[in-house]
CSV table of C-alpha atoms and ligand atoms in Angstrom, one decimal:
chain,number,residue,atom,x,y,z
S,21,UNK,CA,-0.5,10.1,24.8
S,22,UNK,CA,-2.6,10.1,22.0
S,23,UNK,CA,-6.4,9.8,22.5
S,24,UNK,CA,-6.3,6.6,20.7
S,25,UNK,CA,-3.8,5.2,22.6
S,26,UNK,CA,-5.6,6.2,25.9
S,27,UNK,CA,-8.8,4.6,24.6
S,28,UNK,CA,-6.8,1.3,23.4
S,29,UNK,CA,-5.3,1.1,27.0
S,30,UNK,CA,-9.0,1.0,28.5
S,31,UNK,CA,-10.4,-1.6,26.3
S,32,UNK,CA,-7.4,-3.9,25.8
S,33,UNK,CA,-7.5,-5.4,29.5
S,34,UNK,CA,-11.3,-6.3,28.6
S,35,UNK,CA,-10.4,-8.0,25.5
S,36,UNK,CA,-7.7,-10.2,26.7
S,37,UNK,CA,-10.0,-11.2,29.8
S,38,UNK,CA,-12.6,-12.2,27.1
S,39,UNK,CA,-10.1,-14.3,24.9
S,40,UNK,CA,-8.8,-16.0,28.0
S,41,UNK,CA,-12.1,-16.8,29.0
S,42,UNK,CA,-12.9,-18.3,25.7
S,43,UNK,CA,-9.8,-20.6,26.1
S,44,UNK,CA,-10.3,-21.4,29.7
S,45,UNK,CA,-14.3,-22.1,29.6
S,46,UNK,CA,-14.8,-23.1,26.1
S,47,UNK,CA,-11.6,-24.6,24.6
S,48,UNK,CA,-12.8,-27.9,23.5
S,49,UNK,CA,-16.3,-26.8,22.0
S,50,UNK,CA,-16.6,-27.2,18.2
S,51,UNK,CA,-17.6,-24.3,16.4
S,52,UNK,CA,-16.7,-25.5,12.9
S,53,UNK,CA,-16.2,-28.6,10.5
S,54,UNK,CA,-13.7,-29.4,8.1
S,55,UNK,CA,-14.9,-31.2,5.3
S,56,UNK,CA,-12.9,-32.8,2.3
S,57,UNK,CA,-14.2,-30.1,0.1
S,58,UNK,CA,-13.1,-27.2,2.1
S,59,UNK,CA,-9.6,-28.6,2.1
S,60,UNK,CA,-9.7,-29.2,-1.4
S,61,UNK,CA,-11.3,-25.8,-2.1
S,62,UNK,CA,-8.8,-23.4,-0.3
S,63,UNK,CA,-10.0,-24.0,3.2
S,64,UNK,CA,-13.4,-22.5,2.2
S,65,UNK,CA,-15.8,-21.5,4.8
S,66,UNK,CA,-13.7,-23.0,7.7
S,67,UNK,CA,-14.1,-20.8,10.8
S,68,UNK,CA,-10.6,-20.7,12.2
S,69,UNK,CA,-9.5,-16.8,12.8
S,70,UNK,CA,-10.7,-14.0,15.0
S,71,UNK,CA,-11.0,-10.8,13.4
S,72,UNK,CA,-13.0,-8.1,15.4
S,73,UNK,CA,-12.4,-5.3,12.7
S,74,UNK,CA,-14.9,-6.5,10.3
S,75,UNK,CA,-17.0,-9.3,9.4
S,76,UNK,CA,-18.2,-10.1,5.8
S,77,UNK,CA,-21.9,-12.0,5.5
S,78,UNK,CA,-22.4,-13.7,2.3
S,79,UNK,CA,-25.6,-11.9,1.8
S,80,UNK,CA,-24.6,-8.4,3.5
S,81,UNK,CA,-21.0,-7.8,2.4
S,82,UNK,CA,-18.8,-5.8,4.4
S,83,UNK,CA,-19.7,-4.9,8.1
S,84,UNK,CA,-17.5,-2.7,9.9
S,85,UNK,CA,-18.0,-3.1,13.8
S,86,UNK,CA,-21.6,-3.9,13.3
S,87,UNK,CA,-21.9,-0.8,10.8
S,88,UNK,CA,-22.6,-1.8,6.8
S,89,UNK,CA,-20.2,-0.3,4.7
S,90,UNK,CA,-22.7,1.9,2.9
S,91,UNK,CA,-23.5,3.7,6.0
S,92,UNK,CA,-19.7,4.8,6.3
S,93,UNK,CA,-18.9,6.1,3.1
S,94,UNK,CA,-19.1,9.7,4.0
S,95,UNK,CA,-16.7,9.4,6.7
S,96,UNK,CA,-13.1,10.0,6.5
S,97,UNK,CA,-10.7,6.9,6.5
S,98,UNK,CA,-9.1,8.1,9.7
S,99,UNK,CA,-12.6,7.6,11.4
S,100,UNK,CA,-12.9,4.0,10.0
S,101,UNK,CA,-9.3,3.4,11.4
S,102,UNK,CA,-10.3,4.2,14.8
S,103,UNK,CA,-13.8,2.4,14.4
S,104,UNK,CA,-11.7,-0.7,13.5
S,105,UNK,CA,-9.5,-0.5,16.4
S,106,UNK,CA,-11.7,0.7,19.1
S,107,UNK,CA,-15.2,-0.6,18.0
S,108,UNK,CA,-16.7,3.2,18.1
S,109,UNK,CA,-16.7,6.0,15.7
S,110,UNK,CA,-14.4,8.8,17.1
S,111,UNK,CA,-15.8,12.2,18.2
S,112,UNK,CA,-14.7,15.1,16.7
S,113,UNK,CA,-11.5,15.8,19.0
S,114,UNK,CA,-10.6,12.2,18.7
S,115,UNK,CA,-10.5,12.4,14.8
S,116,UNK,CA,-8.7,15.3,14.9
S,117,UNK,CA,-6.1,14.3,17.3
S,118,UNK,CA,-5.4,10.8,15.3
S,119,UNK,CA,-5.4,13.2,12.1
S,120,UNK,CA,-2.6,15.4,13.8
S,121,UNK,CA,-0.7,12.3,15.0
S,122,UNK,CA,-0.6,10.7,11.6
S,123,UNK,CA,0.7,14.2,10.1
S,124,UNK,CA,3.5,14.3,12.6
S,125,UNK,CA,4.7,10.8,11.1
S,126,UNK,CA,4.8,11.4,7.4
S,127,UNK,CA,8.7,11.6,7.2
S,128,UNK,CA,10.3,9.1,4.8
S,129,UNK,CA,13.9,8.3,5.1
S,130,UNK,CA,16.4,9.2,2.1
S,131,UNK,CA,17.2,5.2,1.8
S,132,UNK,CA,13.7,4.8,0.8
S,133,UNK,CA,13.9,7.7,-2.0
S,134,UNK,CA,17.1,6.1,-3.3
S,135,UNK,CA,15.7,2.8,-3.6
S,136,UNK,CA,12.5,4.2,-5.6
S,137,UNK,CA,14.8,5.5,-8.3
S,138,UNK,CA,16.6,2.4,-8.8
S,139,UNK,CA,13.8,0.3,-9.6
S,140,UNK,CA,13.6,-0.8,-13.6
S,141,UNK,CA,11.6,1.6,-15.5
S,142,UNK,CA,8.9,-1.0,-16.4
S,143,UNK,CA,8.8,-2.5,-12.7
S,144,UNK,CA,5.2,-3.0,-11.8
S,145,UNK,CA,4.1,-0.4,-9.2
S,146,UNK,CA,2.9,-3.4,-6.7
S,147,UNK,CA,6.6,-4.7,-6.9
S,148,UNK,CA,7.7,-1.3,-6.1
S,149,UNK,CA,5.1,-0.8,-3.2
S,150,UNK,CA,5.7,-4.0,-1.4
S,151,UNK,CA,9.5,-3.7,-1.8
S,152,UNK,CA,9.5,-0.2,-0.4
S,153,UNK,CA,7.0,-1.2,2.6
S,154,UNK,CA,9.5,-4.1,3.2
S,155,UNK,CA,12.7,-1.6,3.3
S,156,UNK,CA,11.0,0.7,5.4
S,157,UNK,CA,10.9,-2.0,8.2
S,158,UNK,CA,14.3,-0.6,9.1
S,159,UNK,CA,12.4,2.1,11.2
S,160,UNK,CA,10.5,-0.5,13.2
S,161,UNK,CA,9.9,0.5,16.7
S,162,UNK,CA,8.5,-2.9,17.4
S,163,UNK,CA,11.8,-4.7,16.1
S,164,UNK,CA,14.0,-2.6,18.0
S,165,UNK,CA,12.4,-3.0,21.4
S,166,UNK,CA,11.7,-6.8,20.8
S,167,UNK,CA,15.4,-7.3,20.4
S,168,UNK,CA,16.2,-5.1,23.7
S,169,UNK,CA,13.6,-7.7,25.2
S,170,UNK,CA,10.1,-6.4,25.1
S,171,UNK,CA,7.3,-7.8,27.4
S,172,UNK,CA,4.3,-9.7,25.6
S,173,UNK,CA,1.9,-7.2,27.5
S,174,UNK,CA,3.7,-4.2,25.3
S,175,UNK,CA,3.7,-5.9,21.8
S,176,UNK,CA,0.3,-4.3,21.0
S,177,UNK,CA,1.8,-0.7,21.8
S,178,UNK,CA,4.9,-1.0,19.4
S,179,UNK,CA,2.7,-2.4,16.8
S,180,UNK,CA,0.3,0.4,17.2
S,181,UNK,CA,3.3,2.7,16.7
S,182,UNK,CA,4.6,1.1,13.8
S,183,UNK,CA,1.1,0.7,12.4
S,184,UNK,CA,0.5,4.5,12.6
S,185,UNK,CA,4.0,5.4,11.1
S,186,UNK,CA,3.4,3.0,8.4
S,187,UNK,CA,-0.2,4.3,7.9
S,188,UNK,CA,1.0,7.7,7.8
S,189,UNK,CA,3.9,7.1,5.4
S,190,UNK,CA,2.2,4.8,2.7
S,191,UNK,CA,0.5,7.5,0.8
S,192,UNK,CA,3.6,9.4,0.4
S,193,UNK,CA,5.4,6.3,-0.9
S,194,UNK,CA,2.5,5.2,-2.8
S,195,UNK,CA,2.1,8.6,-4.5
S,196,UNK,CA,5.9,8.9,-5.3
S,197,UNK,CA,5.6,5.4,-7.0
S,198,UNK,CA,3.1,7.1,-9.4
S,199,UNK,CA,4.8,10.1,-9.8
S,200,UNK,CA,8.3,8.6,-10.6
S,201,UNK,CA,7.0,5.3,-12.3
S,202,UNK,CA,4.8,7.2,-15.1
S,203,UNK,CA,7.0,10.1,-15.5
S,204,UNK,CA,4.9,12.8,-13.8
S,205,UNK,CA,7.5,15.3,-12.7
S,206,UNK,CA,8.5,16.0,-9.2
S,207,UNK,CA,7.5,14.2,-6.0
S,208,UNK,CA,4.6,16.3,-4.5
S,209,UNK,CA,4.9,17.1,-0.7
S,210,UNK,CA,2.1,16.0,1.8
S,211,UNK,CA,-0.1,19.3,2.6
S,212,UNK,CA,-0.6,19.3,6.4
S,213,UNK,CA,-3.8,21.1,5.9
S,214,UNK,CA,-5.6,18.2,4.5
S,215,UNK,CA,-7.0,14.6,6.1
S,216,UNK,CA,-5.2,11.6,4.7
S,217,UNK,CA,-7.2,10.6,2.2
S,218,UNK,CA,-7.5,14.0,0.5
S,219,UNK,CA,-3.6,14.3,1.1
S,220,UNK,CA,-3.0,11.1,-0.9
S,221,UNK,CA,-5.1,12.5,-3.8
S,222,UNK,CA,-3.3,15.6,-3.4
S,223,UNK,CA,0.3,14.0,-3.5
S,224,UNK,CA,-1.0,12.1,-6.8
S,225,UNK,CA,-0.9,15.4,-8.6
S,226,UNK,CA,-3.6,14.8,-11.0
S,227,UNK,CA,-5.2,17.8,-12.6
S,228,UNK,CA,-8.6,17.4,-12.3
S,229,UNK,CA,-12.0,19.2,-10.1
S,230,UNK,CA,-10.1,19.1,-6.9
S,231,UNK,CA,-13.1,19.0,-4.5
S,232,UNK,CA,-15.0,15.7,-6.1
S,233,UNK,CA,-11.5,14.2,-6.7
S,234,UNK,CA,-10.6,14.2,-2.9
S,235,UNK,CA,-14.4,13.0,-2.0
S,236,UNK,CA,-13.9,9.9,-4.4
S,237,UNK,CA,-10.6,9.3,-2.7
S,238,UNK,CA,-12.0,9.4,0.6
S,239,UNK,CA,-14.9,7.2,-0.2
S,240,UNK,CA,-12.4,4.7,-2.0
S,241,UNK,CA,-10.4,4.7,1.0
S,242,UNK,CA,-13.1,3.8,3.3
S,243,UNK,CA,-14.7,1.0,1.1
S,244,UNK,CA,-11.3,-0.7,0.6
S,245,UNK,CA,-10.1,-0.8,3.9
S,246,UNK,CA,-11.1,-4.3,5.3
S,247,UNK,CA,-12.5,-7.2,4.6
S,248,UNK,CA,-12.2,-9.5,7.6
S,249,UNK,CA,-9.2,-11.5,7.8
S,250,UNK,CA,-9.5,-14.7,5.7
S,251,UNK,CA,-8.9,-13.0,2.2
S,252,UNK,CA,-5.7,-13.6,1.0
S,253,UNK,CA,-3.8,-10.5,1.7
S,254,UNK,CA,-5.1,-10.1,5.4
S,255,UNK,CA,-4.5,-13.9,5.9
S,256,UNK,CA,-0.9,-13.6,4.5
S,257,UNK,CA,-0.2,-10.8,6.6
S,258,UNK,CA,-1.5,-12.2,9.7
S,259,UNK,CA,0.5,-15.5,9.3
S,260,UNK,CA,3.4,-13.4,9.0
S,261,UNK,CA,2.8,-11.4,11.8
S,262,UNK,CA,2.2,-14.1,14.1
S,263,UNK,CA,5.8,-15.0,13.9
S,264,UNK,CA,6.4,-11.5,15.4
S,265,UNK,CA,7.6,-10.2,12.2
S,266,UNK,CA,7.4,-6.3,12.4
S,267,UNK,CA,4.2,-4.8,10.6
S,268,UNK,CA,6.2,-3.5,7.6
S,269,UNK,CA,7.0,-7.4,6.8
S,270,UNK,CA,3.6,-8.3,7.2
S,271,UNK,CA,2.0,-5.6,5.3
S,272,UNK,CA,4.4,-6.0,2.5
S,273,UNK,CA,3.7,-9.7,2.4
S,274,UNK,CA,0.1,-9.0,2.4
S,275,UNK,CA,0.5,-6.7,-0.5
S,276,UNK,CA,2.3,-9.6,-2.4
S,277,UNK,CA,-1.1,-11.3,-1.9
S,278,UNK,CA,-3.4,-8.3,-3.0
S,279,UNK,CA,-0.9,-8.1,-6.1
S,280,UNK,CA,-2.5,-11.2,-7.5
S,281,UNK,CA,-5.2,-10.9,-10.4
S,282,UNK,CA,-7.6,-13.0,-8.3
S,283,UNK,CA,-7.5,-10.7,-5.4
S,284,UNK,CA,-6.5,-7.1,-5.4
S,285,UNK,CA,-5.0,-6.8,-9.1
S,286,UNK,CA,-8.5,-7.6,-10.4
S,287,UNK,CA,-9.0,-3.8,-10.5
S,288,UNK,CA,-6.4,-3.5,-12.7
S,289,UNK,CA,-7.6,-6.5,-14.9
S,290,UNK,CA,-11.1,-5.1,-14.9
S,291,UNK,CA,-10.1,-1.7,-16.5
S,292,UNK,CA,-7.9,-3.3,-18.9
S,293,UNK,CA,-10.9,-5.6,-19.9
S,294,UNK,CA,-13.0,-2.8,-20.5
S,295,UNK,CA,-10.4,-0.8,-22.7
S,296,UNK,CA,-9.4,-3.9,-24.5
S,297,UNK,CA,-13.2,-4.2,-25.2
S,298,UNK,CA,-13.5,-0.8,-26.2
S,299,UNK,CA,-10.5,-0.9,-28.4
S,300,UNK,CA,-11.8,-4.1,-30.0
S,301,UNK,CA,-15.1,-2.6,-31.3
S,302,UNK,CA,-13.8,0.8,-31.7
S,303,UNK,CA,-16.8,2.2,-29.8
S,304,UNK,CA,-19.1,1.2,-26.6
S,305,UNK,CA,-20.4,-2.1,-28.1
S,306,UNK,CA,-24.2,-2.9,-28.3
S,307,UNK,CA,-25.6,-5.2,-25.5
S,308,UNK,CA,-25.5,-8.1,-28.1
S,309,UNK,CA,-22.1,-7.4,-29.3
S,310,UNK,CA,-20.7,-7.4,-25.7
S,311,UNK,CA,-22.5,-10.5,-24.6
S,312,UNK,CA,-21.0,-12.3,-27.3
S,313,UNK,CA,-17.6,-11.0,-26.5
S,314,UNK,CA,-18.0,-11.9,-22.8
S,315,UNK,CA,-19.3,-15.3,-23.6
S,316,UNK,CA,-16.5,-16.0,-26.0
S,317,UNK,CA,-13.9,-15.1,-23.2
S,318,UNK,CA,-15.7,-17.7,-21.0
S,319,UNK,CA,-15.7,-20.3,-23.4
S,320,UNK,CA,-12.0,-19.9,-23.8
S,321,UNK,CA,-11.8,-20.6,-20.1
S,322,UNK,CA,-10.8,-17.1,-19.1
S,323,UNK,CA,-12.4,-15.4,-16.0
S,324,UNK,CA,-14.6,-11.9,-16.2
S,325,UNK,CA,-12.4,-9.6,-13.9
S,326,UNK,CA,-14.6,-7.9,-11.2
S,327,UNK,CA,-17.4,-10.7,-11.0
S,328,UNK,CA,-17.5,-13.6,-8.6
S,329,UNK,CA,-16.3,-13.8,-4.6
S,330,UNK,CA,-15.0,-16.4,-2.4
S,331,UNK,CA,-17.8,-15.4,0.4
S,332,UNK,CA,-20.3,-13.1,-1.1
S,333,UNK,CA,-23.3,-14.3,-2.8
S,334,UNK,CA,-25.1,-10.9,-3.5
S,335,UNK,CA,-23.7,-7.7,-5.5
S,336,UNK,CA,-20.8,-6.3,-3.2
S,337,UNK,CA,-22.1,-3.3,-1.4
S,338,UNK,CA,-18.5,-1.8,-2.3
S,339,UNK,CA,-19.3,-2.0,-5.9
S,340,UNK,CA,-22.9,-0.2,-5.1
S,341,UNK,CA,-21.0,2.6,-3.6
S,342,UNK,CA,-19.0,2.9,-6.6
S,343,UNK,CA,-21.6,2.6,-9.1
S,344,UNK,CA,-23.5,5.1,-7.4
S,345,UNK,CA,-20.9,7.6,-7.4
S,346,UNK,CA,-20.6,6.9,-10.9
S,347,UNK,CA,-23.9,7.4,-12.0
S,348,UNK,CA,-24.1,10.7,-10.3
S,349,UNK,CA,-20.9,12.0,-11.5
S,350,UNK,CA,-19.9,10.4,-14.9
S,351,UNK,CA,-22.9,8.7,-16.1
S,352,UNK,CA,-21.9,9.2,-19.7
S,353,UNK,CA,-18.4,8.2,-19.7
S,354,UNK,CA,-17.5,5.5,-22.1
S,355,UNK,CA,-15.7,3.2,-19.5
S,356,UNK,CA,-18.6,3.8,-16.8
S,357,UNK,CA,-21.0,3.2,-19.8
S,358,UNK,CA,-19.2,-0.4,-20.2
S,359,UNK,CA,-19.2,-0.8,-16.2
S,360,UNK,CA,-23.3,-0.4,-16.3
S,361,UNK,CA,-23.4,-2.5,-19.6
S,362,UNK,CA,-21.4,-5.4,-17.9
S,363,UNK,CA,-23.5,-5.4,-14.9
S,364,UNK,CA,-26.3,-5.8,-17.1
S,365,UNK,CA,-25.0,-8.8,-18.9
S,366,UNK,CA,-22.2,-10.7,-17.1
S,367,UNK,CA,-24.3,-11.9,-14.0
S,368,UNK,CA,-26.6,-13.9,-16.4
S,369,UNK,CA,-23.8,-15.2,-18.6
S,370,UNK,CA,-22.2,-16.7,-15.4
S,371,UNK,CA,-25.4,-18.1,-14.2
S,372,UNK,CA,-25.7,-19.8,-17.6
S,373,UNK,CA,-22.1,-21.2,-17.6
S,374,UNK,CA,-23.1,-22.7,-14.1
S,375,UNK,CA,-19.5,-22.5,-12.5
S,376,UNK,CA,-19.2,-19.6,-10.5
S,377,UNK,CA,-20.7,-19.6,-7.1
S,378,UNK,CA,-21.3,-15.8,-7.0
S,379,UNK,CA,-22.0,-14.3,-10.6
S,380,UNK,CA,-22.4,-10.8,-8.9
S,381,UNK,CA,-20.2,-7.7,-9.4
S,382,UNK,CA,-17.4,-7.5,-6.4
S,383,UNK,CA,-15.1,-4.2,-5.4
S,384,UNK,CA,-13.1,-4.4,-8.4
S,385,UNK,CA,-15.7,-3.8,-11.2
S,386,UNK,CA,-16.3,-0.4,-11.1
S,387,UNK,CA,-13.7,1.4,-9.7
S,388,UNK,CA,-11.3,1.8,-12.4
S,389,UNK,CA,-13.7,3.8,-14.4
S,390,UNK,CA,-13.8,6.4,-11.8
S,391,UNK,CA,-10.1,6.8,-11.3
S,392,UNK,CA,-9.6,6.7,-15.1
S,393,UNK,CA,-12.0,9.8,-15.4
S,394,UNK,CA,-10.1,11.5,-12.8
S,395,UNK,CA,-6.9,11.2,-14.7
S,396,UNK,CA,-5.2,8.1,-13.4
S,397,UNK,CA,-5.3,6.3,-16.6
S,398,UNK,CA,-2.4,3.9,-15.7
S,399,UNK,CA,-4.4,1.0,-14.8
S,400,UNK,CA,-1.2,-0.9,-13.2
S,401,UNK,CA,-1.4,1.8,-10.5
S,402,UNK,CA,-4.7,0.9,-9.3
S,403,UNK,CA,-4.0,-2.1,-6.9
S,404,UNK,CA,-1.5,0.8,-5.1
S,405,UNK,CA,-4.2,2.8,-4.3
S,406,UNK,CA,-6.0,-0.3,-2.8
S,407,UNK,CA,-3.1,-1.3,-1.1
S,408,UNK,CA,-3.1,2.4,0.6
S,409,UNK,CA,-6.6,1.6,1.9
S,410,UNK,CA,-5.9,-1.9,3.0
S,411,UNK,CA,-3.1,-0.8,5.0
S,412,UNK,CA,-5.8,0.5,7.4
S,413,UNK,CA,-7.4,-2.8,7.8
S,414,UNK,CA,-4.4,-4.8,7.9
S,415,UNK,CA,-2.6,-3.1,10.6
S,416,UNK,CA,-5.4,-2.5,12.6
S,417,UNK,CA,-6.0,-6.5,12.5
S,418,UNK,CA,-2.2,-6.9,13.6
S,419,UNK,CA,-2.5,-4.5,16.4
S,420,UNK,CA,-5.6,-6.4,17.6
S,421,UNK,CA,-4.0,-9.6,17.3
S,422,UNK,CA,-1.0,-8.7,19.4
S,423,UNK,CA,-3.8,-7.0,22.1
S,424,UNK,CA,-5.2,-10.6,22.3
S,425,UNK,CA,-1.8,-12.2,22.5
S,426,UNK,CA,-2.5,-14.5,19.7
S,427,UNK,CA,0.1,-17.4,19.1
S,428,UNK,CA,2.0,-18.2,16.1
S,429,UNK,CA,-0.2,-19.9,13.5
S,430,UNK,CA,0.5,-23.3,12.6
S,431,UNK,CA,-2.5,-25.3,11.2
S,432,UNK,CA,-2.1,-29.1,10.5
S,433,UNK,CA,-1.4,-30.3,6.7
S,434,UNK,CA,-2.2,-33.7,5.8
S,435,UNK,CA,-0.9,-35.8,2.8
S,436,UNK,CA,-3.3,-36.7,0.0
S,437,UNK,CA,-2.8,-40.4,1.1
S,438,UNK,CA,-4.0,-39.5,4.6
S,439,UNK,CA,-7.0,-37.6,3.2
S,440,UNK,CA,-8.0,-40.4,0.9
S,441,UNK,CA,-7.7,-43.0,3.9
S,442,UNK,CA,-9.5,-40.6,6.2
S,443,UNK,CA,-12.4,-39.9,3.4
S,444,UNK,CA,-12.5,-43.7,2.3
S,445,UNK,CA,-13.0,-44.7,6.2
S,446,UNK,CA,-16.2,-42.4,6.6
X,87,HAX,N1,-15.6,-15.6,-14.4
X,87,HAX,C1,-15.2,-16.4,-14.9
X,87,HAX,N2,-15.3,-17.9,-13.9
X,87,HAX,C2,-15.5,-17.6,-12.9
X,87,HAX,C3,-15.5,-16.4,-12.3
X,87,HAX,C4,-15.5,-15.1,-13.1
X,87,HAX,N3,-15.5,-13.8,-12.6
X,87,HAX,N4,-15.8,-16.5,-10.9
X,87,HAX,C5,-15.6,-17.8,-10.8
X,87,HAX,N5,-15.7,-18.3,-11.7
X,87,HAX,C6,-15.3,-19.9,-12.0
X,87,HAX,C7,-13.8,-20.4,-11.2
X,87,HAX,O1,-12.7,-20.0,-12.0
X,87,HAX,C8,-14.1,-21.6,-10.8
X,87,HAX,O2,-13.8,-22.5,-12.3
X,87,HAX,P1,-13.2,-23.8,-12.2
X,87,HAX,O3,-14.0,-24.6,-11.4
X,87,HAX,O4,-12.8,-24.1,-13.7
X,87,HAX,O5,-11.8,-23.7,-11.4
X,87,HAX,C9,-15.6,-21.7,-10.8
X,87,HAX,O6,-16.1,-20.4,-11.4
X,87,HAX,C10,-16.1,-21.8,-9.2
X,87,HAX,O7,-15.2,-20.8,-8.5
X,87,HAX,P2,-16.2,-20.0,-7.4
X,87,HAX,O8,-16.4,-21.0,-6.0
X,87,HAX,O9,-17.3,-19.4,-7.5
X,87,HAX,O10,-15.0,-18.9,-7.1
X,87,HAX,P3,-13.8,-19.2,-6.0
X,87,HAX,O11,-14.1,-18.9,-4.4
X,87,HAX,O12,-12.8,-20.1,-6.5
X,87,HAX,O13,-13.1,-17.7,-6.6
X,87,HAX,C11,-12.7,-15.3,-7.4
X,87,HAX,C12,-13.4,-16.3,-6.1
X,87,HAX,C13,-12.9,-14.0,-6.6
X,87,HAX,C14,-11.2,-15.7,-7.1
X,87,HAX,C15,-13.3,-15.8,-8.6
X,87,HAX,O14,-14.8,-15.4,-8.7
X,87,HAX,C16,-12.5,-15.1,-9.9
X,87,HAX,O15,-11.8,-15.5,-10.1
X,87,HAX,N6,-13.3,-13.8,-10.2
X,87,HAX,C17,-12.5,-12.9,-11.0
X,87,HAX,C18,-11.4,-12.1,-10.5
X,87,HAX,C19,-11.9,-11.1,-9.5
X,87,HAX,O16,-12.6,-10.3,-9.9
X,87,HAX,N7,-11.3,-11.2,-8.2
X,87,HAX,C20,-11.5,-10.1,-7.2
X,87,HAX,C21,-12.2,-10.6,-6.0
X,87,HAX,C22,-12.4,-9.5,-5.1
X,87,HAX,C23,-11.2,-9.3,-4.5
X,87,HAX,O17,-10.5,-10.1,-3.7
X,87,HAX,N8,-10.7,-8.3,-4.5
X,87,HAX,O18,-9.5,-7.6,-4.2
């Protein structure tokens, strides 16, 4: 048995017990309130989900199992997967064991390769990824066991199996999407001597300085891995998973949410905005020129991608990780200079406009410039890279949810009439 499964087997009884006790001893206690504003505002701020893999403080940003994300940027993504699932960083032996386990699971069935070739030439890479992940559900071990008659206590075990299979395979599929969709030549095979993040970078096949490219990809995979469970992609995956759909269906549904421009697609939109701006001016604009250009965009009712957040009220530490990386490596790259200029100009503009609750940069504001520098210039692909990383968090959340024995998700909706009457009564 893998060291990860052994560890989880030792932890899960206690987790179950804690959840059972909460229900039994505190079931009727009130821990959150639901205002009319929260209902109208996308359920904002209602505490109604359990997520142990990570939490997001409005003034701290992402914290994974008690550790701020900026303290984890030098770790391997596999180690963060272990951390999210178990609450502890792995020992060297545990990390190697997980790496070896993932390397054994990278085989892709032929029907996936056949499907990959059938997508329209102009298909969006996120349509391709979400579709292929869903199709891969044919391999689900959970589904097979469930329909044979699986005890509830073992749901997490087969969900873990599916999750590890999927986490091992998603970089292979994602890299193949890049090669095929953007005519980059043959699909590149996984290299078993590389760790998970470096292997993904290797399979993309860009020609660049390899060691710093691998390092960037590991850091990218770490910082995008999770953001608690109320965001669109994680929440969607959770709801789908709560119906006992397999991990492939859940992740595919979550990725469909990540593909929205207000969520993960913002990284594509950010770089597009930067490139359009450079094209518009034919050079890096001066601060005054950029200010006027960005203000005009706001006046036309358009968002500035990469700025604002539904929860955060400070500069996203994941942005800090990316901008620090860029300052060391590519301070003079035009796209990166634009990232710096926007950081100087946009928050003040948003404050002056007075609408956005968070005027600060989020995770998506700087990463495009880094990827572009290393040769990934096709920005429609950026959300696929985000997705590979987010699979770590979404799958971890699903495993723990099954371990806790969470039921099907079913909040209550109300009619506008009901809400008006309830509000008027108070
Ligand atoms: N540019 C212009 N206007 C903005 C804005 C921005 N960057 N951020 C927020 N606003 C506007 C909203 O559109 C909203 O306007 P209306 O009242 O006219 O509808 C108003 O400010 C209040 O919004 P909010 O309460 O501050 O923000 P929300 O919680 O509703 O939305 C979003 C959060 C991230 C969706 C929002 O800030 C946004 O659209 N940002 C730009 C897109 C983006 O970068 N998305 C990525 C977020 C991080 C992420 O999930 N990555 O995967």
